[in-house]
């Protein structure tokens, strides 16, 4: 109890020393804006594709606002639960909770407010199905990935990554009010893309994860095995991306872009695997090359999803 009081005192002292700009930046940081950007990137293009053109502007704005609140809420809850390990990892020790700029209780309230606001916006201005999918993704990320999978299995990011696939479904249902095979294909693209993307980053920070006993694949398996798994999932990603052409009846723009991007993604994945088989040193493996390329791959692929119906070169 005395230790807790002392910790609370330190938190209060550091909070008082922080400026209002620091506090605002800390709350924004809790929502992990870069993750939100990526999730919105897989939401809005699907809305264009579902509308086969430019969707209703109010629907887009409401979906973006509701999706931002939902993803931000999930990230806040994740930061609260993981604050013990975040304080020990180089990549995360500068977050708001490890620095005691925001208290865990205040963060929980903030996360709950965002969750309620997200559901209200999506339910009131979009539709009930989109609101339910968003709330379900939020709950899955917090209760299944963060609280159950992350610290217990090497498959944490494979199944936990399902939460990050839901924006494709939400973007589609926001426009159509129903589900179909097209958003399911895009859901699977993100599902297969997540392990190579995340394992590349985890390979870079494997010592951090090992230090806090989080069994990410690069912690428990040799780099060569990680590279092999990355290659398998990258092939699955590219193959699934090409399914959109026959399933959704796209124009020629999308499959051409998917083939070119897929080839580049595969080449880099194979190169990383080759480097990992020759050496276990991070300076030799260069996993961040694949990490950054994977971001570019998904971004440009979904841009093609949005642009294709506007051009429809078929």
PDB file of C-alpha atoms in Angstrom:
ATOM      1  CA  UNK A   1       0.000   0.000   0.000  1.00  0.00           C
ATOM      2  CA  UNK A   2       2.839   2.383   0.851  1.00  0.00           C
ATOM      3  CA  UNK A   3       4.543   1.523  -2.433  1.00  0.00           C
ATOM      4  CA  UNK A   4       1.333   2.237  -4.298  1.00  0.00           C
ATOM      5  CA  UNK A   5       0.946   5.559  -2.485  1.00  0.00           C
ATOM      6  CA  UNK A   6       4.530   6.446  -3.305  1.00  0.00           C
ATOM      7  CA  UNK A   7       3.998   5.560  -6.948  1.00  0.00           C
ATOM      8  CA  UNK A   8       0.835   7.625  -6.958  1.00  0.00           C
ATOM      9  CA  UNK A   9       2.736  10.524  -5.433  1.00  0.00           C
ATOM     10  CA  UNK A  10       5.440  10.318  -8.083  1.00  0.00           C
ATOM     11  CA  UNK A  11       2.768  10.156 -10.773  1.00  0.00           C
ATOM     12  CA  UNK A  12       1.075  13.217  -9.334  1.00  0.00           C
ATOM     13  CA  UNK A  13       4.312  15.157  -9.130  1.00  0.00           C
ATOM     14  CA  UNK A  14       5.237  14.340 -12.710  1.00  0.00           C
ATOM     15  CA  UNK A  15       1.710  15.116 -13.878  1.00  0.00           C
ATOM     16  CA  UNK A  16       1.836  18.551 -12.213  1.00  0.00           C
ATOM     17  CA  UNK A  17       5.151  19.257 -13.904  1.00  0.00           C
ATOM     18  CA  UNK A  18       3.683  18.523 -17.325  1.00  0.00           C
ATOM     19  CA  UNK A  19       2.265  21.403 -19.358  1.00  0.00           C
ATOM     20  CA  UNK A  20      -1.229  21.255 -20.808  1.00  0.00           C
ATOM     21  CA  UNK A  21       0.343  20.624 -24.207  1.00  0.00           C
ATOM     22  CA  UNK A  22       2.161  17.621 -22.744  1.00  0.00           C
ATOM     23  CA  UNK A  23      -1.095  16.277 -21.326  1.00  0.00           C
ATOM     24  CA  UNK A  24      -3.014  16.744 -24.578  1.00  0.00           C
ATOM     25  CA  UNK A  25      -0.186  15.116 -26.532  1.00  0.00           C
ATOM     26  CA  UNK A  26      -0.162  12.266 -24.004  1.00  0.00           C
ATOM     27  CA  UNK A  27      -3.884  11.570 -24.425  1.00  0.00           C
ATOM     28  CA  UNK A  28      -3.535  11.694 -28.202  1.00  0.00           C
ATOM     29  CA  UNK A  29      -0.539   9.374 -27.979  1.00  0.00           C
ATOM     30  CA  UNK A  30      -2.571   6.842 -26.009  1.00  0.00           C
ATOM     31  CA  UNK A  31      -4.806   6.380 -29.062  1.00  0.00           C
ATOM     32  CA  UNK A  32      -1.787   5.395 -31.222  1.00  0.00           C
ATOM     33  CA  UNK A  33      -2.526   7.765 -34.150  1.00  0.00           C
ATOM     34  CA  UNK A  34      -0.281   5.902 -36.598  1.00  0.00           C
ATOM     35  CA  UNK A  35      -2.273   2.718 -36.046  1.00  0.00           C
ATOM     36  CA  UNK A  36      -5.498   4.678 -36.583  1.00  0.00           C
ATOM     37  CA  UNK A  37      -4.146   6.037 -39.867  1.00  0.00           C
ATOM     38  CA  UNK A  38      -3.480   2.515 -41.086  1.00  0.00           C
ATOM     39  CA  UNK A  39      -6.933   1.306 -40.044  1.00  0.00           C
ATOM     40  CA  UNK A  40      -8.658   4.228 -41.774  1.00  0.00           C
ATOM     41  CA  UNK A  41      -6.596   3.492 -44.863  1.00  0.00           C
ATOM     42  CA  UNK A  42      -8.351   0.133 -45.066  1.00  0.00           C
ATOM     43  CA  UNK A  43     -11.773   1.643 -44.353  1.00  0.00           C
ATOM     44  CA  UNK A  44     -12.272   4.618 -46.668  1.00  0.00           C
ATOM     45  CA  UNK A  45     -11.062   2.962 -49.919  1.00  0.00           C
ATOM     46  CA  UNK A  46     -13.491   0.104 -49.334  1.00  0.00           C
ATOM     47  CA  UNK A  47     -16.280   2.672 -49.079  1.00  0.00           C
ATOM     48  CA  UNK A  48     -15.363   3.993 -52.520  1.00  0.00           C
ATOM     49  CA  UNK A  49     -15.311   0.469 -53.883  1.00  0.00           C
ATOM     50  CA  UNK A  50     -18.649  -0.406 -52.284  1.00  0.00           C
ATOM     51  CA  UNK A  51     -20.226   2.731 -53.742  1.00  0.00           C
ATOM     52  CA  UNK A  52     -18.575   2.077 -57.127  1.00  0.00           C
ATOM     53  CA  UNK A  53     -17.642   5.726 -57.054  1.00  0.00           C
ATOM     54  CA  UNK A  54     -17.683   8.537 -54.524  1.00  0.00           C
ATOM     55  CA  UNK A  55     -19.695   7.583 -51.404  1.00  0.00           C
ATOM     56  CA  UNK A  56     -21.952   9.924 -49.469  1.00  0.00           C
ATOM     57  CA  UNK A  57     -19.734  12.493 -47.725  1.00  0.00           C
ATOM     58  CA  UNK A  58     -21.664  12.466 -44.426  1.00  0.00           C
ATOM     59  CA  UNK A  59     -21.358   8.685 -44.275  1.00  0.00           C
ATOM     60  CA  UNK A  60     -17.621   8.881 -44.905  1.00  0.00           C
ATOM     61  CA  UNK A  61     -17.111  11.531 -42.219  1.00  0.00           C
ATOM     62  CA  UNK A  62     -19.222   9.649 -39.667  1.00  0.00           C
ATOM     63  CA  UNK A  63     -17.436   6.376 -40.416  1.00  0.00           C
ATOM     64  CA  UNK A  64     -14.017   8.019 -40.122  1.00  0.00           C
ATOM     65  CA  UNK A  65     -14.924   9.760 -36.846  1.00  0.00           C
ATOM     66  CA  UNK A  66     -16.553   6.644 -35.385  1.00  0.00           C
ATOM     67  CA  UNK A  67     -13.708   4.428 -36.563  1.00  0.00           C
ATOM     68  CA  UNK A  68     -11.116   6.802 -35.123  1.00  0.00           C
ATOM     69  CA  UNK A  69     -12.845   6.814 -31.751  1.00  0.00           C
ATOM     70  CA  UNK A  70     -13.163   3.018 -31.762  1.00  0.00           C
ATOM     71  CA  UNK A  71      -9.556   2.304 -32.729  1.00  0.00           C
ATOM     72  CA  UNK A  72      -8.371   4.960 -30.303  1.00  0.00           C
ATOM     73  CA  UNK A  73     -10.402   3.418 -27.504  1.00  0.00           C
ATOM     74  CA  UNK A  74      -8.932  -0.047 -28.121  1.00  0.00           C
ATOM     75  CA  UNK A  75      -5.426   1.399 -28.115  1.00  0.00           C
ATOM     76  CA  UNK A  76      -6.030   3.259 -24.853  1.00  0.00           C
ATOM     77  CA  UNK A  77      -7.250   0.087 -23.124  1.00  0.00           C
ATOM     78  CA  UNK A  78      -4.228  -1.752 -24.543  1.00  0.00           C
ATOM     79  CA  UNK A  79      -1.892   0.906 -23.113  1.00  0.00           C
ATOM     80  CA  UNK A  80      -3.525   0.631 -19.691  1.00  0.00           C
ATOM     81  CA  UNK A  81      -3.258  -3.156 -19.550  1.00  0.00           C
ATOM     82  CA  UNK A  82       0.293  -3.251 -20.947  1.00  0.00           C
ATOM     83  CA  UNK A  83       1.675  -0.345 -18.939  1.00  0.00           C
ATOM     84  CA  UNK A  84       3.882  -2.704 -16.898  1.00  0.00           C
ATOM     85  CA  UNK A  85       5.737  -4.034 -19.918  1.00  0.00           C
ATOM     86  CA  UNK A  86       5.615  -0.718 -21.801  1.00  0.00           C
ATOM     87  CA  UNK A  87       7.695   0.799 -19.014  1.00  0.00           C
ATOM     88  CA  UNK A  88      10.456  -1.744 -19.646  1.00  0.00           C
ATOM     89  CA  UNK A  89      10.591  -1.699 -23.457  1.00  0.00           C
ATOM     90  CA  UNK A  90      12.687   0.836 -25.364  1.00  0.00           C
ATOM     91  CA  UNK A  91      10.039   1.210 -28.058  1.00  0.00           C
ATOM     92  CA  UNK A  92       7.234   2.037 -25.621  1.00  0.00           C
ATOM     93  CA  UNK A  93       8.765   3.506 -22.459  1.00  0.00           C
ATOM     94  CA  UNK A  94       8.045   7.069 -23.657  1.00  0.00           C
ATOM     95  CA  UNK A  95       4.298   6.496 -23.740  1.00  0.00           C
ATOM     96  CA  UNK A  96       2.053   8.500 -21.416  1.00  0.00           C
ATOM     97  CA  UNK A  97       1.412   5.863 -18.752  1.00  0.00           C
ATOM     98  CA  UNK A  98       5.044   4.776 -18.231  1.00  0.00           C
ATOM     99  CA  UNK A  99       5.946   8.466 -17.932  1.00  0.00           C
ATOM    100  CA  UNK A 100       3.038   9.008 -15.450  1.00  0.00           C
ATOM    101  CA  UNK A 101       1.649  11.961 -17.384  1.00  0.00           C
ATOM    102  CA  UNK A 102      -1.785  10.278 -17.404  1.00  0.00           C
ATOM    103  CA  UNK A 103      -3.035   8.037 -14.609  1.00  0.00           C
ATOM    104  CA  UNK A 104      -4.421   4.550 -15.382  1.00  0.00           C
ATOM    105  CA  UNK A 105      -7.841   5.552 -14.041  1.00  0.00           C
ATOM    106  CA  UNK A 106      -7.986   8.660 -16.238  1.00  0.00           C
ATOM    107  CA  UNK A 107      -6.896   6.588 -19.229  1.00  0.00           C
ATOM    108  CA  UNK A 108      -9.637   4.008 -18.563  1.00  0.00           C
ATOM    109  CA  UNK A 109     -12.252   6.759 -18.426  1.00  0.00           C
ATOM    110  CA  UNK A 110     -10.871   8.244 -21.642  1.00  0.00           C
ATOM    111  CA  UNK A 111     -10.983   4.860 -23.376  1.00  0.00           C
ATOM    112  CA  UNK A 112     -14.553   4.212 -22.208  1.00  0.00           C
ATOM    113  CA  UNK A 113     -15.712   7.639 -23.408  1.00  0.00           C
ATOM    114  CA  UNK A 114     -14.167   6.998 -26.832  1.00  0.00           C
ATOM    115  CA  UNK A 115     -15.868   3.579 -27.050  1.00  0.00           C
ATOM    116  CA  UNK A 116     -19.279   5.038 -26.200  1.00  0.00           C
ATOM    117  CA  UNK A 117     -18.784   7.969 -28.589  1.00  0.00           C
ATOM    118  CA  UNK A 118     -17.733   5.606 -31.377  1.00  0.00           C
ATOM    119  CA  UNK A 119     -20.793   3.409 -30.973  1.00  0.00           C
ATOM    120  CA  UNK A 120     -23.093   6.427 -30.781  1.00  0.00           C
ATOM    121  CA  UNK A 121     -21.659   8.042 -33.924  1.00  0.00           C
ATOM    122  CA  UNK A 122     -21.711   4.849 -35.991  1.00  0.00           C
ATOM    123  CA  UNK A 123     -25.151   3.802 -34.773  1.00  0.00           C
ATOM    124  CA  UNK A 124     -26.671   7.252 -35.174  1.00  0.00           C
ATOM    125  CA  UNK A 125     -25.091   8.380 -38.444  1.00  0.00           C
ATOM    126  CA  UNK A 126     -24.115   5.162 -40.237  1.00  0.00           C
ATOM    127  CA  UNK A 127     -25.952   1.974 -39.257  1.00  0.00           C
ATOM    128  CA  UNK A 128     -26.269  -0.627 -36.515  1.00  0.00           C
ATOM    129  CA  UNK A 129     -24.258  -3.303 -38.326  1.00  0.00           C
ATOM    130  CA  UNK A 130     -21.225  -1.048 -38.694  1.00  0.00           C
ATOM    131  CA  UNK A 131     -21.508  -0.010 -35.050  1.00  0.00           C
ATOM    132  CA  UNK A 132     -21.719  -3.644 -33.924  1.00  0.00           C
ATOM    133  CA  UNK A 133     -18.716  -4.669 -36.034  1.00  0.00           C
ATOM    134  CA  UNK A 134     -16.668  -1.773 -34.664  1.00  0.00           C
ATOM    135  CA  UNK A 135     -17.588  -2.566 -31.068  1.00  0.00           C
ATOM    136  CA  UNK A 136     -16.833  -6.254 -31.686  1.00  0.00           C
ATOM    137  CA  UNK A 137     -13.392  -5.447 -33.108  1.00  0.00           C
ATOM    138  CA  UNK A 138     -12.662  -3.220 -30.114  1.00  0.00           C
ATOM    139  CA  UNK A 139     -13.676  -5.934 -27.638  1.00  0.00           C
ATOM    140  CA  UNK A 140     -11.697  -8.612 -29.507  1.00  0.00           C
ATOM    141  CA  UNK A 141      -8.532  -6.525 -29.484  1.00  0.00           C
ATOM    142  CA  UNK A 142      -8.786  -5.733 -25.786  1.00  0.00           C
ATOM    143  CA  UNK A 143     -10.135  -8.945 -24.260  1.00  0.00           C
ATOM    144  CA  UNK A 144      -8.831 -11.606 -26.651  1.00  0.00           C
ATOM    145  CA  UNK A 145      -5.553 -10.227 -28.022  1.00  0.00           C
ATOM    146  CA  UNK A 146      -4.323  -7.916 -25.262  1.00  0.00           C
ATOM    147  CA  UNK A 147      -5.511  -9.839 -22.206  1.00  0.00           C
ATOM    148  CA  UNK A 148      -5.315 -13.453 -23.411  1.00  0.00           C
ATOM    149  CA  UNK A 149      -3.154 -14.051 -26.486  1.00  0.00           C
ATOM    150  CA  UNK A 150      -0.343 -11.507 -26.369  1.00  0.00           C
ATOM    151  CA  UNK A 151       1.509 -12.876 -23.346  1.00  0.00           C
ATOM    152  CA  UNK A 152       0.662 -16.554 -23.838  1.00  0.00           C
ATOM    153  CA  UNK A 153       1.281 -17.728 -27.393  1.00  0.00           C
ATOM    154  CA  UNK A 154       3.568 -17.209 -30.380  1.00  0.00           C
ATOM    155  CA  UNK A 155       0.402 -17.061 -32.483  1.00  0.00           C
ATOM    156  CA  UNK A 156      -0.681 -13.911 -30.641  1.00  0.00           C
ATOM    157  CA  UNK A 157      -0.453 -11.581 -33.606  1.00  0.00           C
ATOM    158  CA  UNK A 158      -1.881 -14.094 -36.089  1.00  0.00           C
ATOM    159  CA  UNK A 159      -5.246 -14.386 -34.350  1.00  0.00           C
ATOM    160  CA  UNK A 160      -5.060 -11.140 -32.435  1.00  0.00           C
ATOM    161  CA  UNK A 161      -4.585  -9.373 -35.746  1.00  0.00           C
ATOM    162  CA  UNK A 162      -8.183 -10.216 -36.656  1.00  0.00           C
ATOM    163  CA  UNK A 163      -9.263  -7.010 -34.924  1.00  0.00           C
ATOM    164  CA  UNK A 164      -7.292  -4.966 -37.433  1.00  0.00           C
ATOM    165  CA  UNK A 165      -9.112  -6.637 -40.328  1.00  0.00           C
ATOM    166  CA  UNK A 166     -12.556  -5.374 -39.342  1.00  0.00           C
ATOM    167  CA  UNK A 167     -12.229  -1.899 -40.936  1.00  0.00           C
ATOM    168  CA  UNK A 168     -12.625  -3.511 -44.364  1.00  0.00           C
ATOM    169  CA  UNK A 169     -15.968  -4.954 -43.253  1.00  0.00           C
ATOM    170  CA  UNK A 170     -17.007  -1.717 -41.548  1.00  0.00           C
ATOM    171  CA  UNK A 171     -16.234   0.390 -44.630  1.00  0.00           C
ATOM    172  CA  UNK A 172     -18.352  -1.918 -46.793  1.00  0.00           C
ATOM    173  CA  UNK A 173     -21.313  -2.139 -44.420  1.00  0.00           C
ATOM    174  CA  UNK A 174     -21.265   1.628 -43.890  1.00  0.00           C
ATOM    175  CA  UNK A 175     -22.177   2.045 -47.565  1.00  0.00           C
ATOM    176  CA  UNK A 176     -24.248  -1.060 -48.279  1.00  0.00           C
ATOM    177  CA  UNK A 177     -25.725  -1.980 -44.906  1.00  0.00           C
ATOM    178  CA  UNK A 178     -24.830  -5.637 -45.458  1.00  0.00           C
ATOM    179  CA  UNK A 179     -21.881  -7.994 -45.831  1.00  0.00           C
ATOM    180  CA  UNK A 180     -20.636  -9.661 -49.018  1.00  0.00           C
ATOM    181  CA  UNK A 181     -17.677 -11.694 -50.304  1.00  0.00           C
ATOM    182  CA  UNK A 182     -15.787  -8.616 -51.522  1.00  0.00           C
ATOM    183  CA  UNK A 183     -15.053  -7.174 -48.069  1.00  0.00           C
ATOM    184  CA  UNK A 184     -14.306 -10.687 -46.801  1.00  0.00           C
ATOM    185  CA  UNK A 185     -11.512 -10.971 -49.373  1.00  0.00           C
ATOM    186  CA  UNK A 186     -10.085  -7.626 -48.250  1.00  0.00           C
ATOM    187  CA  UNK A 187     -10.484  -8.726 -44.624  1.00  0.00           C
ATOM    188  CA  UNK A 188      -8.327 -11.778 -45.442  1.00  0.00           C
ATOM    189  CA  UNK A 189      -5.726  -9.643 -47.230  1.00  0.00           C
ATOM    190  CA  UNK A 190      -5.176  -7.675 -44.019  1.00  0.00           C
ATOM    191  CA  UNK A 191      -5.277 -10.892 -41.963  1.00  0.00           C
ATOM    192  CA  UNK A 192      -2.445 -12.524 -43.942  1.00  0.00           C
ATOM    193  CA  UNK A 193      -0.519  -9.233 -44.221  1.00  0.00           C
ATOM    194  CA  UNK A 194      -0.418  -8.645 -40.446  1.00  0.00           C
ATOM    195  CA  UNK A 195       2.100 -11.392 -39.443  1.00  0.00           C
ATOM    196  CA  UNK A 196       4.865 -10.375 -41.906  1.00  0.00           C
ATOM    197  CA  UNK A 197       4.353  -6.725 -41.012  1.00  0.00           C
ATOM    198  CA  UNK A 198       4.384  -7.307 -37.250  1.00  0.00           C
ATOM    199  CA  UNK A 199       7.052 -10.008 -37.127  1.00  0.00           C
ATOM    200  CA  UNK A 200       9.460  -7.764 -39.020  1.00  0.00           C
ATOM    201  CA  UNK A 201       9.016  -5.118 -36.321  1.00  0.00           C
ATOM    202  CA  UNK A 202       9.158  -7.731 -33.558  1.00  0.00           C
ATOM    203  CA  UNK A 203      12.394  -9.072 -35.025  1.00  0.00           C
ATOM    204  CA  UNK A 204      13.888  -5.599 -34.697  1.00  0.00           C
ATOM    205  CA  UNK A 205      12.769  -5.384 -31.047  1.00  0.00           C
ATOM    206  CA  UNK A 206      13.035  -9.054 -30.101  1.00  0.00           C
ATOM    207  CA  UNK A 207      15.263  -8.303 -27.108  1.00  0.00           C
ATOM    208  CA  UNK A 208      12.602  -5.963 -25.741  1.00  0.00           C
ATOM    209  CA  UNK A 209       9.897  -8.619 -26.077  1.00  0.00           C
ATOM    210  CA  UNK A 210      12.173 -11.272 -24.585  1.00  0.00           C
ATOM    211  CA  UNK A 211      12.900  -9.007 -21.622  1.00  0.00           C
ATOM    212  CA  UNK A 212       9.213  -8.783 -20.720  1.00  0.00           C
ATOM    213  CA  UNK A 213       8.373 -12.438 -21.526  1.00  0.00           C
ATOM    214  CA  UNK A 214       6.087 -11.699 -24.468  1.00  0.00           C
ATOM    215  CA  UNK A 215       6.476 -14.786 -26.718  1.00  0.00           C
ATOM    216  CA  UNK A 216       6.477 -13.097 -30.105  1.00  0.00           C
ATOM    217  CA  UNK A 217       7.668 -15.524 -32.783  1.00  0.00           C
ATOM    218  CA  UNK A 218      11.094 -13.809 -33.197  1.00  0.00           C
ATOM    219  CA  UNK A 219      11.694 -14.329 -29.468  1.00  0.00           C
ATOM    220  CA  UNK A 220      11.152 -18.094 -29.454  1.00  0.00           C
ATOM    221  CA  UNK A 221      12.238 -19.047 -32.986  1.00  0.00           C
ATOM    222  CA  UNK A 222      15.467 -18.535 -34.959  1.00  0.00           C
ATOM    223  CA  UNK A 223      15.492 -15.631 -37.398  1.00  0.00           C
ATOM    224  CA  UNK A 224      15.581 -18.088 -40.302  1.00  0.00           C
ATOM    225  CA  UNK A 225      12.285 -19.640 -39.162  1.00  0.00           C
ATOM    226  CA  UNK A 226      10.756 -16.198 -38.752  1.00  0.00           C
ATOM    227  CA  UNK A 227      11.865 -15.412 -42.306  1.00  0.00           C
ATOM    228  CA  UNK A 228      10.284 -18.603 -43.595  1.00  0.00           C
ATOM    229  CA  UNK A 229       6.983 -17.808 -41.885  1.00  0.00           C
ATOM    230  CA  UNK A 230       7.117 -14.272 -43.249  1.00  0.00           C
ATOM    231  CA  UNK A 231       7.533 -15.609 -46.783  1.00  0.00           C
ATOM    232  CA  UNK A 232       4.587 -18.021 -46.399  1.00  0.00           C
ATOM    233  CA  UNK A 233       2.261 -15.320 -45.123  1.00  0.00           C
ATOM    234  CA  UNK A 234       3.438 -12.888 -47.788  1.00  0.00           C
ATOM    235  CA  UNK A 235       2.572 -15.404 -50.502  1.00  0.00           C
ATOM    236  CA  UNK A 236      -0.842 -15.865 -48.884  1.00  0.00           C
ATOM    237  CA  UNK A 237      -1.322 -12.083 -48.800  1.00  0.00           C
ATOM    238  CA  UNK A 238      -0.509 -11.607 -52.463  1.00  0.00           C
ATOM    239  CA  UNK A 239      -2.567 -14.608 -53.608  1.00  0.00           C
ATOM    240  CA  UNK A 240      -5.584 -13.400 -51.619  1.00  0.00           C
ATOM    241  CA  UNK A 241      -5.232  -9.869 -52.967  1.00  0.00           C
ATOM    242  CA  UNK A 242      -5.562 -11.232 -56.507  1.00  0.00           C
ATOM    243  CA  UNK A 243      -8.850 -12.941 -55.616  1.00  0.00           C
ATOM    244  CA  UNK A 244     -10.532  -9.552 -55.509  1.00  0.00           C
ATOM    245  CA  UNK A 245     -10.402  -9.289 -59.305  1.00  0.00           C
ATOM    246  CA  UNK A 246     -12.688 -12.258 -60.080  1.00  0.00           C
ATOM    247  CA  UNK A 247     -14.735 -12.025 -56.868  1.00  0.00           C
ATOM    248  CA  UNK A 248     -15.575  -8.319 -57.133  1.00  0.00           C
ATOM    249  CA  UNK A 249     -15.280  -7.842 -60.887  1.00  0.00           C
ATOM    250  CA  UNK A 250     -12.761  -5.016 -60.721  1.00  0.00           C
ATOM    251  CA  UNK A 251     -11.360  -3.155 -63.691  1.00  0.00           C
ATOM    252  CA  UNK A 252      -7.809  -3.784 -64.900  1.00  0.00           C
ATOM    253  CA  UNK A 253      -6.195  -1.158 -62.710  1.00  0.00           C
ATOM    254  CA  UNK A 254      -6.517  -3.110 -59.487  1.00  0.00           C
ATOM    255  CA  UNK A 255      -5.056  -6.456 -60.640  1.00  0.00           C
ATOM    256  CA  UNK A 256      -2.142  -4.726 -62.387  1.00  0.00           C
ATOM    257  CA  UNK A 257      -1.303  -2.772 -59.236  1.00  0.00           C
ATOM    258  CA  UNK A 258      -1.793  -5.878 -57.067  1.00  0.00           C
ATOM    259  CA  UNK A 259       0.596  -7.929 -59.218  1.00  0.00           C
ATOM    260  CA  UNK A 260       3.316  -5.249 -59.253  1.00  0.00           C
ATOM    261  CA  UNK A 261       3.051  -4.497 -55.530  1.00  0.00           C
ATOM    262  CA  UNK A 262       2.843  -8.189 -54.711  1.00  0.00           C
ATOM    263  CA  UNK A 263       5.987  -8.951 -56.686  1.00  0.00           C
ATOM    264  CA  UNK A 264       7.935  -6.233 -54.846  1.00  0.00           C
ATOM    265  CA  UNK A 265       6.614  -7.428 -51.474  1.00  0.00           C
ATOM    266  CA  UNK A 266       7.541 -11.038 -52.239  1.00  0.00           C
ATOM    267  CA  UNK A 267      11.023 -10.163 -53.434  1.00  0.00           C
ATOM    268  CA  UNK A 268      11.793  -8.289 -50.215  1.00  0.00           C
ATOM    269  CA  UNK A 269      10.307 -11.072 -48.067  1.00  0.00           C
ATOM    270  CA  UNK A 270      12.493 -13.666 -49.808  1.00  0.00           C
ATOM    271  CA  UNK A 271      15.530 -11.405 -49.483  1.00  0.00           C
ATOM    272  CA  UNK A 272      14.955 -11.017 -45.754  1.00  0.00           C
ATOM    273  CA  UNK A 273      14.591 -14.782 -45.392  1.00  0.00           C
ATOM    274  CA  UNK A 274      17.841 -15.270 -47.289  1.00  0.00           C
ATOM    275  CA  UNK A 275      19.661 -12.795 -45.063  1.00  0.00           C
ATOM    276  CA  UNK A 276      18.211 -14.478 -41.949  1.00  0.00           C
ATOM    277  CA  UNK A 277      19.486 -17.881 -43.083  1.00  0.00           C
ATOM    278  CA  UNK A 278      23.003 -16.482 -43.425  1.00  0.00           C
ATOM    279  CA  UNK A 279      23.118 -14.521 -40.176  1.00  0.00           C
ATOM    280  CA  UNK A 280      21.170 -13.958 -36.983  1.00  0.00           C
ATOM    281  CA  UNK A 281      22.446 -10.393 -36.632  1.00  0.00           C
ATOM    282  CA  UNK A 282      19.827  -7.668 -37.021  1.00  0.00           C
ATOM    283  CA  UNK A 283      22.275  -5.457 -38.910  1.00  0.00           C
ATOM    284  CA  UNK A 284      22.480  -8.198 -41.532  1.00  0.00           C
ATOM    285  CA  UNK A 285      18.809  -9.205 -41.591  1.00  0.00           C
ATOM    286  CA  UNK A 286      17.504  -5.606 -41.851  1.00  0.00           C
ATOM    287  CA  UNK A 287      13.894  -6.453 -40.885  1.00  0.00           C
ATOM    288  CA  UNK A 288      12.774  -2.815 -40.906  1.00  0.00           C
ATOM    289  CA  UNK A 289      13.149  -2.755 -44.684  1.00  0.00           C
ATOM    290  CA  UNK A 290      10.325  -5.272 -44.905  1.00  0.00           C
ATOM    291  CA  UNK A 291       8.345  -3.498 -42.200  1.00  0.00           C
ATOM    292  CA  UNK A 292       8.341  -0.168 -44.045  1.00  0.00           C
ATOM    293  CA  UNK A 293       7.728  -1.859 -47.386  1.00  0.00           C
ATOM    294  CA  UNK A 294       4.748  -3.735 -45.946  1.00  0.00           C
ATOM    295  CA  UNK A 295       3.202  -0.404 -44.927  1.00  0.00           C
ATOM    296  CA  UNK A 296       3.700   0.954 -48.422  1.00  0.00           C
ATOM    297  CA  UNK A 297       2.305  -2.236 -49.963  1.00  0.00           C
ATOM    298  CA  UNK A 298      -0.959  -2.121 -48.031  1.00  0.00           C
ATOM    299  CA  UNK A 299      -1.356   1.630 -48.496  1.00  0.00           C
ATOM    300  CA  UNK A 300      -0.957   1.536 -52.281  1.00  0.00           C
ATOM    301  CA  UNK A 301      -3.048  -1.622 -52.626  1.00  0.00           C
ATOM    302  CA  UNK A 302      -6.005   0.007 -50.903  1.00  0.00           C
ATOM    303  CA  UNK A 303      -5.505   3.216 -52.865  1.00  0.00           C
ATOM    304  CA  UNK A 304      -5.943   1.030 -55.953  1.00  0.00           C
ATOM    305  CA  UNK A 305      -9.127  -0.368 -54.390  1.00  0.00           C
ATOM    306  CA  UNK A 306     -10.486   3.180 -54.128  1.00  0.00           C
ATOM    307  CA  UNK A 307      -9.345   4.410 -57.540  1.00  0.00           C
ATOM    308  CA  UNK A 308     -10.304   1.337 -59.588  1.00  0.00           C
ATOM    309  CA  UNK A 309     -14.080   1.951 -59.584  1.00  0.00           C
ATOM    310  CA  UNK A 310     -13.472   5.605 -60.485  1.00  0.00           C
ATOM    311  CA  UNK A 311     -11.571   4.614 -63.633  1.00  0.00           C
ATOM    312  CA  UNK A 312     -12.876   1.105 -64.255  1.00  0.00           C
ATOM    313  CA  UNK A 313     -10.502   0.288 -67.082  1.00  0.00           C
ATOM    314  CA  UNK A 314     -12.186  -2.924 -68.149  1.00  0.00           C
TER     315      UNK A 314
END
